[in-house]
Coordinates of C-alpha atoms and ligand atoms in Angstrom, one line a residue:
M963 CA 86.6 97.0 86.0
V964 CA 83.0 98.1 86.2
L965 CA 81.9 99.8 89.4
V966 CA 78.2 99.4 90.1
F967 CA 76.9 101.4 93.1
L968 CA 74.9 98.8 94.8
F969 CA 74.7 100.5 98.2
W970 CA 74.8 104.1 98.8
A971 CA 74.2 106.6 101.7
A972 CA 72.8 110.0 101.3
V973 CA 73.6 112.2 104.2
Y974 CA 72.1 115.5 105.0
K975 CA 73.9 117.7 107.7
T976 CA 73.3 121.1 109.1
G977 CA 75.1 122.2 112.3
S978 CA 74.5 119.3 114.6
A979 CA 71.6 117.9 112.7
C980 CA 72.0 115.0 110.6
A981 CA 69.6 112.6 108.6
A982 CA 70.7 109.8 106.3
F983 CA 69.0 107.3 103.9
L984 CA 70.8 104.1 103.3
A985 CA 70.0 102.1 100.2
N986 CA 70.6 98.6 98.9
N987 CA 70.1 98.6 95.1
D988 CA 70.8 95.1 94.6
D989 CA 67.5 93.3 93.6
T990 CA 68.2 89.9 95.0
S991 CA 70.9 90.0 97.9
D992 CA 70.4 91.4 101.2
A993 CA 73.3 93.4 102.6
N994 CA 74.9 94.3 106.0
V995 CA 76.5 97.8 105.8
T996 CA 78.6 99.7 108.3
F997 CA 77.7 103.4 108.5
N998 CA 79.2 105.7 111.1
G999 CA 80.7 102.7 112.9
N1000 CA 77.2 100.9 113.3
S1001 CA 76.1 98.0 111.2
Y1002 CA 72.8 98.0 109.5
D1003 CA 70.8 95.3 107.7
L1004 CA 69.7 96.4 104.4
P1005 CA 67.4 93.9 102.6
A1006 CA 67.5 93.7 98.8
W1007 CA 66.0 96.6 97.0
S1008 CA 65.4 98.8 100.2
V1009 CA 66.1 102.1 101.7
S1010 CA 66.4 102.8 105.5
I1011 CA 65.7 106.2 107.0
L1012 CA 67.9 107.4 109.8
P1013 CA 66.5 110.9 110.7
D1014 CA 69.4 111.3 113.4
C1015 CA 72.1 109.4 111.3
R1016 CA 71.9 106.6 114.0
N1017 CA 68.5 105.0 114.5
V1018 CA 66.4 103.5 111.5
V1019 CA 62.9 104.5 111.8
L1020 CA 61.8 102.8 108.5
N1021 CA 63.0 100.4 106.2
T1022 CA 61.1 100.1 102.9
A1023 CA 61.1 96.4 103.0
K1024 CA 59.9 96.0 106.2
I1025 CA 56.6 97.8 106.1
S1026 CA 53.3 95.9 107.0
S1027 CA 51.4 94.7 104.0
V1028 CA 47.9 95.6 105.1
S1029 CA 44.9 94.2 103.3
T1030 CA 41.1 93.6 103.9
I1031 CA 38.8 91.0 102.8
S1032 CA 35.5 92.6 101.7
S1033 CA 32.4 91.2 100.2
F1034 CA 29.7 93.1 98.1
T1035 CA 26.1 92.6 98.5
T1036 CA 24.0 93.4 95.2
E1037 CA 20.9 95.2 95.4
P1038 CA 18.7 96.5 92.6
L1039 CA 18.4 100.3 92.1
K1040 CA 15.5 101.1 94.4
E1041 CA 12.8 103.5 92.8
E1042 CA 12.5 106.8 94.8
I1043 CA 10.1 106.6 97.9
G1044 CA 6.8 107.9 96.8
S1045 CA 7.4 107.2 93.1
S1046 CA 3.7 106.8 91.5
D1047 CA 4.7 105.0 88.5
D1048 CA 5.7 101.5 88.9
S1049 CA 4.9 100.5 85.2
C1050 CA 7.8 102.3 83.7
S1051 CA 11.3 101.5 84.0
G1052 CA 12.1 104.6 86.0
W1053 CA 14.5 105.7 83.4
S1054 CA 14.2 109.0 81.1
W1055 CA 16.4 109.8 78.5
I1056 CA 17.6 112.7 76.0
S1057 CA 19.5 112.0 72.9
E1058 CA 22.6 114.0 72.4
P1059 CA 22.9 115.3 68.8
V1060 CA 25.5 114.0 66.6
G1061 CA 27.7 116.9 65.2
I1062 CA 27.2 120.6 65.7
S1063 CA 24.4 121.6 67.7
K1064 CA 25.5 124.6 69.8
A1065 CA 25.5 128.2 68.8
D1066 CA 29.2 128.8 69.8
S1067 CA 30.5 126.5 67.2
F1068 CA 33.4 127.9 64.9
S1069 CA 35.1 127.2 61.8
K1070 CA 38.7 126.9 61.0
F1071 CA 40.9 125.5 58.1
G1072 CA 42.9 122.6 59.4
L1073 CA 42.7 120.2 62.5
L1074 CA 43.1 121.6 65.8
E1075 CA 44.8 120.1 68.8
Q1076 CA 42.2 119.5 71.4
V1077 CA 43.9 120.5 74.9
N1078 CA 44.5 123.8 73.7
T1079 CA 41.1 124.1 71.8
T1080 CA 38.8 123.1 74.7
G1081 CA 41.0 124.7 77.5
D1082 CA 39.8 121.9 79.7
R1083 CA 36.1 122.9 79.7
S1084 CA 35.0 119.7 78.4
D1085 CA 36.4 116.0 77.4
Y1086 CA 34.6 116.4 74.2
L1087 CA 35.4 118.1 70.8
W1088 CA 33.5 117.6 67.7
Y1089 CA 35.4 118.0 64.3
S1090 CA 32.6 118.4 61.5
L1091 CA 33.0 118.7 57.7
S1092 CA 30.6 118.4 54.7
I1093 CA 31.9 117.2 51.5
D1094 CA 30.2 116.9 48.1
L1095 CA 30.8 113.9 45.9
D1096 CA 30.1 113.1 42.3
A1097 CA 29.2 109.5 42.9
G1098 CA 28.6 107.5 46.0
T1099 CA 31.1 104.9 47.0
Q1100 CA 32.4 102.3 49.8
T1101 CA 35.6 103.4 51.0
V1102 CA 37.8 103.7 54.0
L1103 CA 38.3 106.7 56.4
H1104 CA 41.8 107.0 57.7
I1105 CA 42.1 109.0 61.0
E1106 CA 45.2 109.7 63.0
S1107 CA 44.6 111.2 66.5
L1108 CA 46.8 111.9 69.4
G1109 CA 44.0 110.3 71.6
H1110 CA 42.4 109.4 73.6
A1111 CA 39.2 108.1 72.0
L1112 CA 37.4 108.9 68.9
H1113 CA 34.0 108.2 67.4
A1114 CA 33.4 108.6 63.6
F1115 CA 29.7 109.2 62.5
I1116 CA 29.1 109.4 58.8
N1117 CA 25.8 111.2 57.9
G1118 CA 24.6 110.8 61.5
K1119 CA 25.5 107.1 61.9
L1120 CA 28.3 105.8 64.0
A1121 CA 30.8 104.2 61.5
G1122 CA 33.6 103.3 63.8
S1123 CA 35.8 104.1 66.9
G1124 CA 39.4 104.2 68.0
T1125 CA 41.1 104.4 71.3
G1126 CA 44.6 104.9 72.7
N1127 CA 47.5 107.5 72.4
K1128 CA 48.7 108.1 68.8
V1129 CA 45.7 106.1 67.4
K1130 CA 45.4 105.3 63.7
V1131 CA 42.1 103.8 62.5
D1132 CA 40.8 102.7 59.1
I1133 CA 37.1 102.8 59.2
P1134 CA 35.0 101.3 56.3
V1135 CA 32.4 103.9 55.4
T1136 CA 29.5 104.3 52.7
L1137 CA 29.4 107.7 51.2
V1138 CA 26.5 108.9 48.9
A1139 CA 26.5 111.1 45.9
G1140 CA 26.0 114.7 46.8
K1141 CA 26.3 115.9 50.3
N1142 CA 27.9 113.8 53.2
T1143 CA 28.6 114.9 56.8
I1144 CA 31.6 113.6 58.6
D1145 CA 31.3 114.2 62.4
L1146 CA 34.3 113.2 64.4
L1147 CA 34.0 113.2 68.3
S1148 CA 37.3 113.1 69.9
L1149 CA 37.5 112.8 73.5
T1150 CA 40.1 112.9 76.3
V1151 CA 39.7 110.5 79.3
G1152 CA 42.0 112.6 81.8
L1153 CA 45.2 114.3 81.1
K1154 CA 48.6 113.0 81.9
N1155 CA 50.4 115.3 84.7
Y1156 CA 53.8 113.8 84.9
G1157 CA 56.9 112.7 82.6
A1158 CA 59.1 114.8 80.4
F1159 CA 56.9 117.3 78.3
F1160 CA 53.8 115.8 79.4
D1161 CA 52.2 119.3 78.7
T1162 CA 53.2 119.3 75.1
A1163 CA 52.0 115.8 74.2
G1164 CA 48.5 117.2 73.3
A1165 CA 45.4 115.3 72.3
G1166 CA 42.7 115.1 69.5
I1167 CA 42.4 114.5 65.9
T1168 CA 45.5 116.2 64.4
G1169 CA 45.5 114.3 61.3
P1170 CA 45.9 113.4 58.7
V1171 CA 42.2 112.5 57.8
I1172 CA 41.9 110.9 54.7
L1173 CA 39.3 109.3 52.4
K1174 CA 41.4 106.5 50.9
S1175 CA 39.7 106.0 47.4
L1176 CA 36.7 107.6 46.0
A1177 CA 34.6 106.5 43.1
N1178 CA 37.2 108.0 40.6
G1179 CA 40.0 106.1 42.2
S1180 CA 41.7 109.1 43.9
S1181 CA 42.0 109.7 47.5
L1182 CA 41.1 112.8 49.3
D1183 CA 43.1 114.3 52.1
L1184 CA 40.6 116.3 54.5
S1185 CA 43.2 117.4 56.9
S1186 CA 43.3 121.1 55.6
Q1187 CA 39.6 121.6 54.9
N1188 CA 37.3 124.1 56.6
W1189 CA 36.3 122.1 59.5
T1190 CA 33.7 123.2 62.0
Y1191 CA 34.1 122.7 65.9
Q1192 CA 32.1 122.4 68.9
I1193 CA 33.6 122.4 72.3
G1194 CA 31.6 120.1 74.7
L1195 CA 28.2 118.4 74.4
K1196 CA 24.7 120.2 74.1
G1197 CA 23.7 118.4 77.1
E1198 CA 26.8 119.8 79.0
D1199 CA 25.6 123.1 78.4
L1200 CA 21.8 122.4 79.2
G1201 CA 22.9 120.7 82.5
P1202 CA 21.3 117.3 82.5
S1203 CA 24.2 116.3 84.7
S1204 CA 22.3 118.0 87.5
G1205 CA 19.0 116.2 86.1
S1206 CA 17.3 119.7 85.8
S1207 CA 16.6 120.0 82.0
G1208 CA 12.8 119.7 81.2
Q1209 CA 13.1 117.8 77.9
W1210 CA 13.6 114.2 79.4
N1211 CA 11.6 111.5 77.6
S1212 CA 10.0 108.7 79.3
Q1213 CA 7.0 107.7 77.3
S1214 CA 8.0 104.9 74.9
T1215 CA 10.4 102.1 75.3
L1216 CA 13.8 102.9 77.0
P1217 CA 16.4 103.0 74.1
T1218 CA 19.4 100.6 75.1
N1219 CA 22.6 99.9 73.2
Q1220 CA 22.3 103.6 71.8
T1221 CA 25.1 105.9 71.0
L1222 CA 25.3 109.5 72.6
I1223 CA 22.2 109.3 74.9
W1224 CA 21.7 110.8 78.4
Y1225 CA 19.8 108.7 81.0
K1226 CA 18.3 109.8 84.2
T1227 CA 16.5 108.0 87.0
N1228 CA 15.6 108.8 90.7
F1229 CA 16.5 106.4 93.4
A1230 CA 16.2 105.9 97.1
S1231 CA 19.5 105.2 99.1
P1232 CA 20.2 101.7 100.0
S1233 CA 19.4 101.3 103.6
G1234 CA 22.0 100.6 106.4
S1235 CA 25.3 102.4 106.8
D1236 CA 27.7 100.3 104.6
P1237 CA 29.5 101.9 102.0
V1238 CA 27.4 102.2 98.7
A1239 CA 28.8 101.8 95.1
I1240 CA 26.9 102.0 91.8
N1241 CA 27.8 99.0 89.7
L1242 CA 28.0 100.2 86.0
T1243 CA 28.4 96.9 84.5
G1244 CA 26.3 96.8 81.4
M1245 CA 27.0 100.2 80.4
G1246 CA 29.6 101.1 77.5
K1247 CA 31.6 104.4 77.9
G1248 CA 30.7 107.7 79.5
E1249 CA 30.3 109.6 82.6
A1250 CA 28.0 109.3 85.7
W1251 CA 26.7 111.9 88.1
V1252 CA 24.8 111.4 91.5
N1253 CA 22.9 114.5 92.7
G1254 CA 24.9 116.6 90.2
Q1255 CA 28.1 115.5 91.4
S1256 CA 30.3 113.4 89.0
I1257 CA 31.1 110.0 90.3
G1258 CA 33.6 109.4 87.3
R1259 CA 34.1 108.4 83.9
Y1260 CA 33.1 104.8 83.1
W1261 CA 34.3 102.3 80.5
P1262 CA 33.5 98.8 81.8
T1263 CA 33.5 97.5 78.2
N1264 CA 37.1 98.2 78.0
A1265 CA 38.8 95.0 79.3
S1266 CA 42.5 94.4 79.8
P1267 CA 44.3 91.8 77.9
N1268 CA 43.8 88.2 79.2
D1269 CA 47.3 87.3 79.5
G1270 CA 50.3 88.7 81.6
C1271 CA 49.1 88.1 85.1
T1272 CA 51.0 85.7 87.3
D1273 CA 50.4 84.4 90.8
S1274 CA 53.7 85.3 92.2
C1275 CA 54.8 88.9 92.5
N1276 CA 58.3 90.1 93.4
Y1277 CA 58.3 93.8 94.0
R1278 CA 62.3 93.8 94.0
G1279 CA 64.0 95.3 90.9
A1280 CA 63.2 98.1 88.6
Y1281 CA 59.6 98.9 87.8
Q1282 CA 58.1 97.7 84.5
A1283 CA 54.5 98.2 83.5
S1284 CA 54.0 94.5 83.0
K1285 CA 55.0 93.6 86.7
C1286 CA 52.7 92.2 89.4
L1287 CA 49.7 92.5 86.9
K1288 CA 46.4 91.5 88.5
N1289 CA 42.9 91.3 87.2
C1290 CA 43.8 90.2 83.4
G1291 CA 40.9 90.2 81.2
K1292 CA 38.7 92.5 83.3
P1293 CA 37.8 96.3 83.0
S1294 CA 39.8 98.6 85.3
Q1295 CA 36.7 99.6 87.2
T1296 CA 33.0 98.8 87.2
L1297 CA 32.1 99.9 90.9
Y1298 CA 31.7 103.6 91.6
H1299 CA 31.7 104.7 95.2
V1300 CA 29.3 107.3 96.2
P1301 CA 29.9 108.8 99.6
R1302 CA 26.7 108.4 101.8
S1303 CA 27.0 112.0 102.5
W1304 CA 26.1 112.9 99.0
L1305 CA 22.7 110.6 99.3
Q1306 CA 19.3 111.5 100.5
P1307 CA 17.6 108.6 102.1
E1308 CA 14.4 109.0 99.9
S1309 CA 15.2 110.4 96.5
N1310 CA 18.4 110.9 94.7
T1311 CA 19.1 111.5 90.9
L1312 CA 21.4 109.5 88.8
V1313 CA 22.4 110.8 85.4
L1314 CA 24.5 109.0 82.8
F1315 CA 26.0 110.1 79.5
E1316 CA 26.6 107.0 77.5
E1317 CA 28.7 107.4 74.3
I1318 CA 28.8 103.9 72.6
G1319 CA 25.8 102.0 73.9
G1320 CA 24.7 100.4 77.1
N1321 CA 21.7 99.3 79.1
P1322 CA 21.0 101.3 82.3
E1323 CA 18.6 98.7 83.6
Q1324 CA 21.4 96.4 84.3
I1325 CA 22.9 98.9 86.8
T1326 CA 22.8 97.7 90.5
F1327 CA 24.0 98.8 93.7
A1328 CA 26.8 97.1 95.6
T1329 CA 27.2 97.7 99.3
K1330 CA 30.5 96.6 100.9
Q1331 CA 31.1 94.5 104.1
I1332 CA 34.6 94.2 105.5
A1333 CA 34.9 90.8 106.9
S1334 CA 38.5 90.9 108.0
V1335 CA 41.5 93.0 108.3
C1336 CA 45.0 91.6 107.8
S1337 CA 48.7 92.6 108.3
H1338 CA 51.6 90.7 107.5
V1339 CA 55.2 91.8 108.1
S1340 CA 58.2 89.8 107.0
E1341 CA 61.8 89.9 107.3
S1342 CA 63.2 89.1 103.9
H1343 CA 66.6 88.0 105.2
P1344 CA 68.2 86.1 108.0
P1345 CA 68.4 88.7 110.6
H1346 CA 71.7 89.0 112.6
V1347 CA 71.1 89.0 116.3
D1348 CA 71.4 92.5 117.0
L1349 CA 68.3 93.5 115.0
W1350 CA 66.3 91.6 117.5
N1351 CA 67.5 93.2 120.6
S1352 CA 65.7 96.4 121.6
D1353 CA 68.9 97.8 123.0
A1354 CA 68.5 101.5 122.8
E1355 CA 72.3 102.2 123.4
S1356 CA 73.4 100.1 120.4
G1357 CA 71.8 102.7 118.1
R1358 CA 70.1 100.0 116.0
T1359 CA 66.5 99.3 115.3
V1360 CA 64.6 96.9 116.9
G1361 CA 62.5 94.4 114.8
P1362 CA 60.0 95.7 112.5
V1363 CA 56.5 96.7 113.6
L1364 CA 53.1 95.1 112.6
L1365 CA 50.3 97.6 112.4
L1366 CA 46.6 96.7 112.5
E1367 CA 43.9 99.1 112.0
C1368 CA 40.2 99.2 111.7
P1369 CA 38.9 100.5 108.4
Y1370 CA 35.9 102.8 109.8
P1371 CA 35.9 105.2 112.7
N1372 CA 34.2 104.1 115.8
Q1373 CA 35.3 100.4 115.3
M1374 CA 37.4 98.2 117.5
I1375 CA 39.2 95.1 116.8
S1376 CA 36.8 92.5 118.2
S1377 CA 38.6 89.2 117.5
I1378 CA 41.8 87.6 116.3
K1379 CA 40.9 85.1 113.6
F1380 CA 44.6 84.1 113.0
A1381 CA 48.2 85.1 114.3
S1382 CA 51.3 83.3 113.6
F1383 CA 54.7 84.4 114.4
G1384 CA 57.3 82.2 112.4
T1385 CA 56.8 81.1 108.8
P1386 CA 53.2 81.6 108.2
Q1387 CA 52.0 81.0 104.7
G1388 CA 49.2 82.2 102.5
T1389 CA 47.3 85.5 102.1
C1390 CA 44.6 87.2 104.0
G1391 CA 41.7 85.0 104.6
N1392 CA 43.8 81.9 103.9
F1393 CA 46.8 82.2 106.3
K1394 CA 48.1 79.0 107.5
H1395 CA 50.8 78.2 110.1
G1396 CA 54.2 77.3 108.6
N1397 CA 56.5 74.5 109.9
C1398 CA 57.9 77.1 112.4
S1399 CA 55.4 79.0 114.6
S1400 CA 55.5 80.4 118.1
N1401 CA 52.9 79.2 120.3
K1402 CA 52.5 82.6 121.9
A1403 CA 51.4 84.5 118.9
L1404 CA 47.7 84.4 119.3
S1405 CA 47.8 85.5 123.1
V1406 CA 50.2 88.2 122.4
V1407 CA 48.2 89.6 119.5
Q1408 CA 44.9 89.4 121.5
K1409 CA 46.5 91.2 124.5
G1410 CA 47.7 93.9 122.3
C1411 CA 44.9 94.6 120.0
I1412 CA 41.4 93.4 121.1
G1413 CA 39.2 96.4 122.2
S1414 CA 41.4 99.1 120.3
S1415 CA 40.7 100.7 117.0
S1416 CA 44.3 100.1 116.0
C1417 CA 47.5 98.4 117.5
R1418 CA 51.2 98.0 116.8
I1419 CA 52.9 94.6 117.6
E1420 CA 56.6 94.5 117.6
L1421 CA 58.2 91.5 115.9
S1422 CA 60.6 90.7 118.9
I1423 CA 61.8 87.4 120.1
N1424 CA 61.6 88.9 123.5
T1425 CA 57.7 88.7 123.3
F1426 CA 57.2 85.7 121.0
G1427 CA 60.3 83.6 121.7
D1428 CA 62.3 82.2 119.1
P1429 CA 60.6 79.2 117.2
C1430 CA 63.3 78.7 114.7
K1431 CA 66.7 80.2 115.2
G1432 CA 68.5 81.7 112.2
V1433 CA 65.3 81.6 110.0
A1434 CA 63.7 84.6 108.8
K1435 CA 60.5 85.0 110.5
S1436 CA 57.3 87.1 110.0
L1437 CA 54.2 87.9 111.6
A1438 CA 50.6 87.4 110.0
V1439 CA 47.3 88.5 111.7
E1440 CA 43.8 88.3 110.6
A1441 CA 41.4 90.3 112.7
S1442 CA 37.7 91.4 112.7
C1443 CA 36.5 94.8 113.6
A1444 CA 33.1 95.6 114.8
Ligands
NAG458 C1 37.4 112.5 42.3 O1 36.3 112.9 42.9 C2 36.5 113.9 44.0 C3 35.1 113.8 44.6 O2 34.1 113.9 43.9 C4 36.9 115.2 43.3 O3 37.0 116.1 44.2 C5 38.4 114.8 42.6 O4 38.6 116.0 42.1 C6 38.1 113.8 41.7 N1 39.3 113.5 41.1 C7 39.7 113.1 39.9 C8 41.2 112.8 39.5 O5 38.8 113.4 39.0
NAG459 C1 49.2 125.0 73.2 O1 49.6 126.3 72.7 C2 50.8 126.8 73.3 C3 50.9 128.3 72.7 O2 50.7 128.2 71.4 C4 51.8 125.9 72.7 O3 53.2 126.3 73.3 C5 51.6 124.6 73.1 O4 52.7 123.6 72.6 C6 50.2 124.0 72.7 N1 50.1 122.7 73.5 C7 49.8 121.6 72.5 C8 49.7 120.3 73.4 O5 49.6 121.5 71.3
NAG460 C1 33.8 127.4 56.5 O1 32.6 126.9 56.9 C2 31.8 127.5 57.7 C3 30.6 126.5 58.1 O2 30.1 125.9 57.0 C4 31.2 128.7 56.8 O3 30.2 129.3 57.4 C5 32.3 129.4 56.4 O4 32.0 130.5 55.6 C6 33.5 128.7 55.8 N1 34.8 129.5 55.6 C7 35.2 129.7 54.3 C8 36.4 130.7 54.4 O5 34.9 129.0 53.4
NAG461 C1 24.6 97.0 69.8 O1 24.5 97.6 68.6 C2 25.6 97.2 67.7 C3 25.6 97.9 66.5 O2 24.3 98.1 66.1 C4 25.5 95.6 67.7 O3 26.5 95.2 66.8 C5 25.6 95.0 68.9 O4 25.5 93.5 68.7 C6 24.5 95.5 69.8 N1 24.7 95.0 71.1 C7 23.8 94.5 71.9 C8 24.1 93.9 73.2 O5 22.6 94.4 71.6
NAG462 C1 28.4 93.9 89.1 O1 27.4 93.6 88.2 C2 27.9 92.4 87.4 C3 26.8 92.3 86.3 O2 25.5 92.2 86.8 C4 28.1 91.2 88.2 O3 28.5 90.1 87.3 C5 29.1 91.6 89.2 O4 29.3 90.6 90.2 C6 28.8 92.8 90.0 N1 29.8 93.3 90.9 C7 29.8 93.4 92.2 C8 31.0 93.5 92.9 O5 28.6 93.2 92.8
NAG463 C1 76.8 92.0 109.9 O1 78.0 92.6 110.2 C2 78.2 92.6 111.8 C3 79.4 93.4 112.0 O2 80.4 93.0 111.1 C4 78.4 91.1 111.9 O3 78.7 90.8 113.4 C5 77.1 90.3 111.8 O4 77.3 89.0 111.7 C6 76.9 90.4 110.3 N1 75.6 90.0 109.9 C7 75.2 89.5 108.9 C8 73.8 88.7 108.7 O5 76.1 89.1 107.9
NAG464 C1 60.0 74.1 106.8 O1 59.4 74.3 105.4 C2 60.5 74.8 104.4 C3 59.7 75.0 103.2 O2 58.4 75.5 103.5 C4 61.6 73.8 104.4 O3 62.4 74.2 103.3 C5 62.2 73.4 105.7 O4 63.1 72.4 105.5 C6 61.3 73.0 106.8 N1 61.9 72.9 108.0 C7 61.5 71.8 108.7 C8 62.4 71.9 110.0 O5 60.8 71.0 108.6

């Protein structure tokens, strides 16, 4: 016989103090368990918390699902107020040199692990090597890296890139007779901070790095050669992220689709008080700063796979990375929030470091308007009658509670666009009454919420009545804040 621990109680006691966690590990069946002489409903795949070993204050399947409907207004990047030059694009730029350009570079035989080498001073590490060949050739450069992205430049020109953890790339390259420069830019995009041995995972081009076949047919392993290293970019040292360096170029046509380039512009803050984001669609991969503050790394050209998304999503059961996927085929982020407190009304500086090629003239502002806030609390199981009695003596919970809250300070709930207690269907913005609904729902929610910045409504048949006995009910609300 196999024993599967579907239900468990973890009890913590000291003196007369007692707290307990009751769990149902079954991913489909709801359960009714007895604990210390009381019975408790445990929906599938949930945990109840009993801070006094008697009263449930939270069950993880009964929390509110809260969402908002927001819309974005697109505005062009406005030139700073008082800008004299309307003829130029407003953008200036500096090219970041390919390969070694800083005085603090150093040489070492072999390939270095990146995290230990940069000591977190920069995302970027250059690996550079010169080789002399008897004859020119077209061949393949094989590179193995622990991640997270690399760009390979041969004689100053981008030959290919690779991304991922434990990446192996084969890049076709053309080499000339005589001296050839191989410059590999390796970069991290944030380091893992969880999991077993995460700190020893490492990053960077740890090899091998091999030229697969030369003119004479032999391959050349470059892994143990005398590589020259540079931690960080020249521009990071000069401080263009603050926009202060004096070498910005703005005279000729703005270069677009260009690797390793810094861009800068000055802009006026969008008017109004709605939250501001910068829409970096059109850029390739890099980092952005507003008034010297980093607003994040961007990579809008890196889209997720097109498949794997489904309309239905069941949170129950063990987590897998492929579960409940949304936004298939889209990049993970295109909008970068800029707190209004970082912005001056008339003049601000936006600096971008672009690695692979983009067009900064496509950058726009997106200001965010919140049309609705919604909350939906469901009972996932047929409740037994005690759950619905707010009888303090019984030591059991009352029904779950719906929480509704305006997103910004100084706002109040101004109207209830939808409220249904029973079997409402749909999602925020598209809620519909089901075939079971209490006719008191709208007035109960209006009374409890309008004029407050937040409100709590208990799902109780004492207030809503019971529109369909024995059926699992839920409360769905859509409201406006002003
Ligand atoms: C092939 O050419 C490379 C580079 O020119 C040289 O280092 C290597 O010794 C040559 N191999 C043979 C077998 O001649
Ligand atoms: C960094 O160096 C330390 C000390 O030499 C070593 O223990 C650690 O494994 C290295 N980390 C990585 C990621 O290689
Ligand atoms: C390694 O390369 C650097 C830069 O080219 C050079 O200065 C140094 O002398 C070389 N080291 C050896 C041991 O060859
Ligand atoms: C950018 O440049 C690359 C390489 O030169 C080229 O393949 C690509 O089509 C260009 N993209 C755009 C949008 O111009
Ligand atoms: C961001 O810009 C792209 C391209 O201009 C546009 O398609 C997209 O709708 C914008 N996103 C938002 C939220 O405004
Ligand atoms: C849960 O158990 C109690 C006590 O045994 C019982 O009265 C009640 O009907 C049960 N509820 C469900 C939903 O099975
Ligand atoms: C209510 O709708 C559900 C499905 O949405 C259906 O199973 C049920 O039979 C309906 N009940 C009534 C009374 O129509």
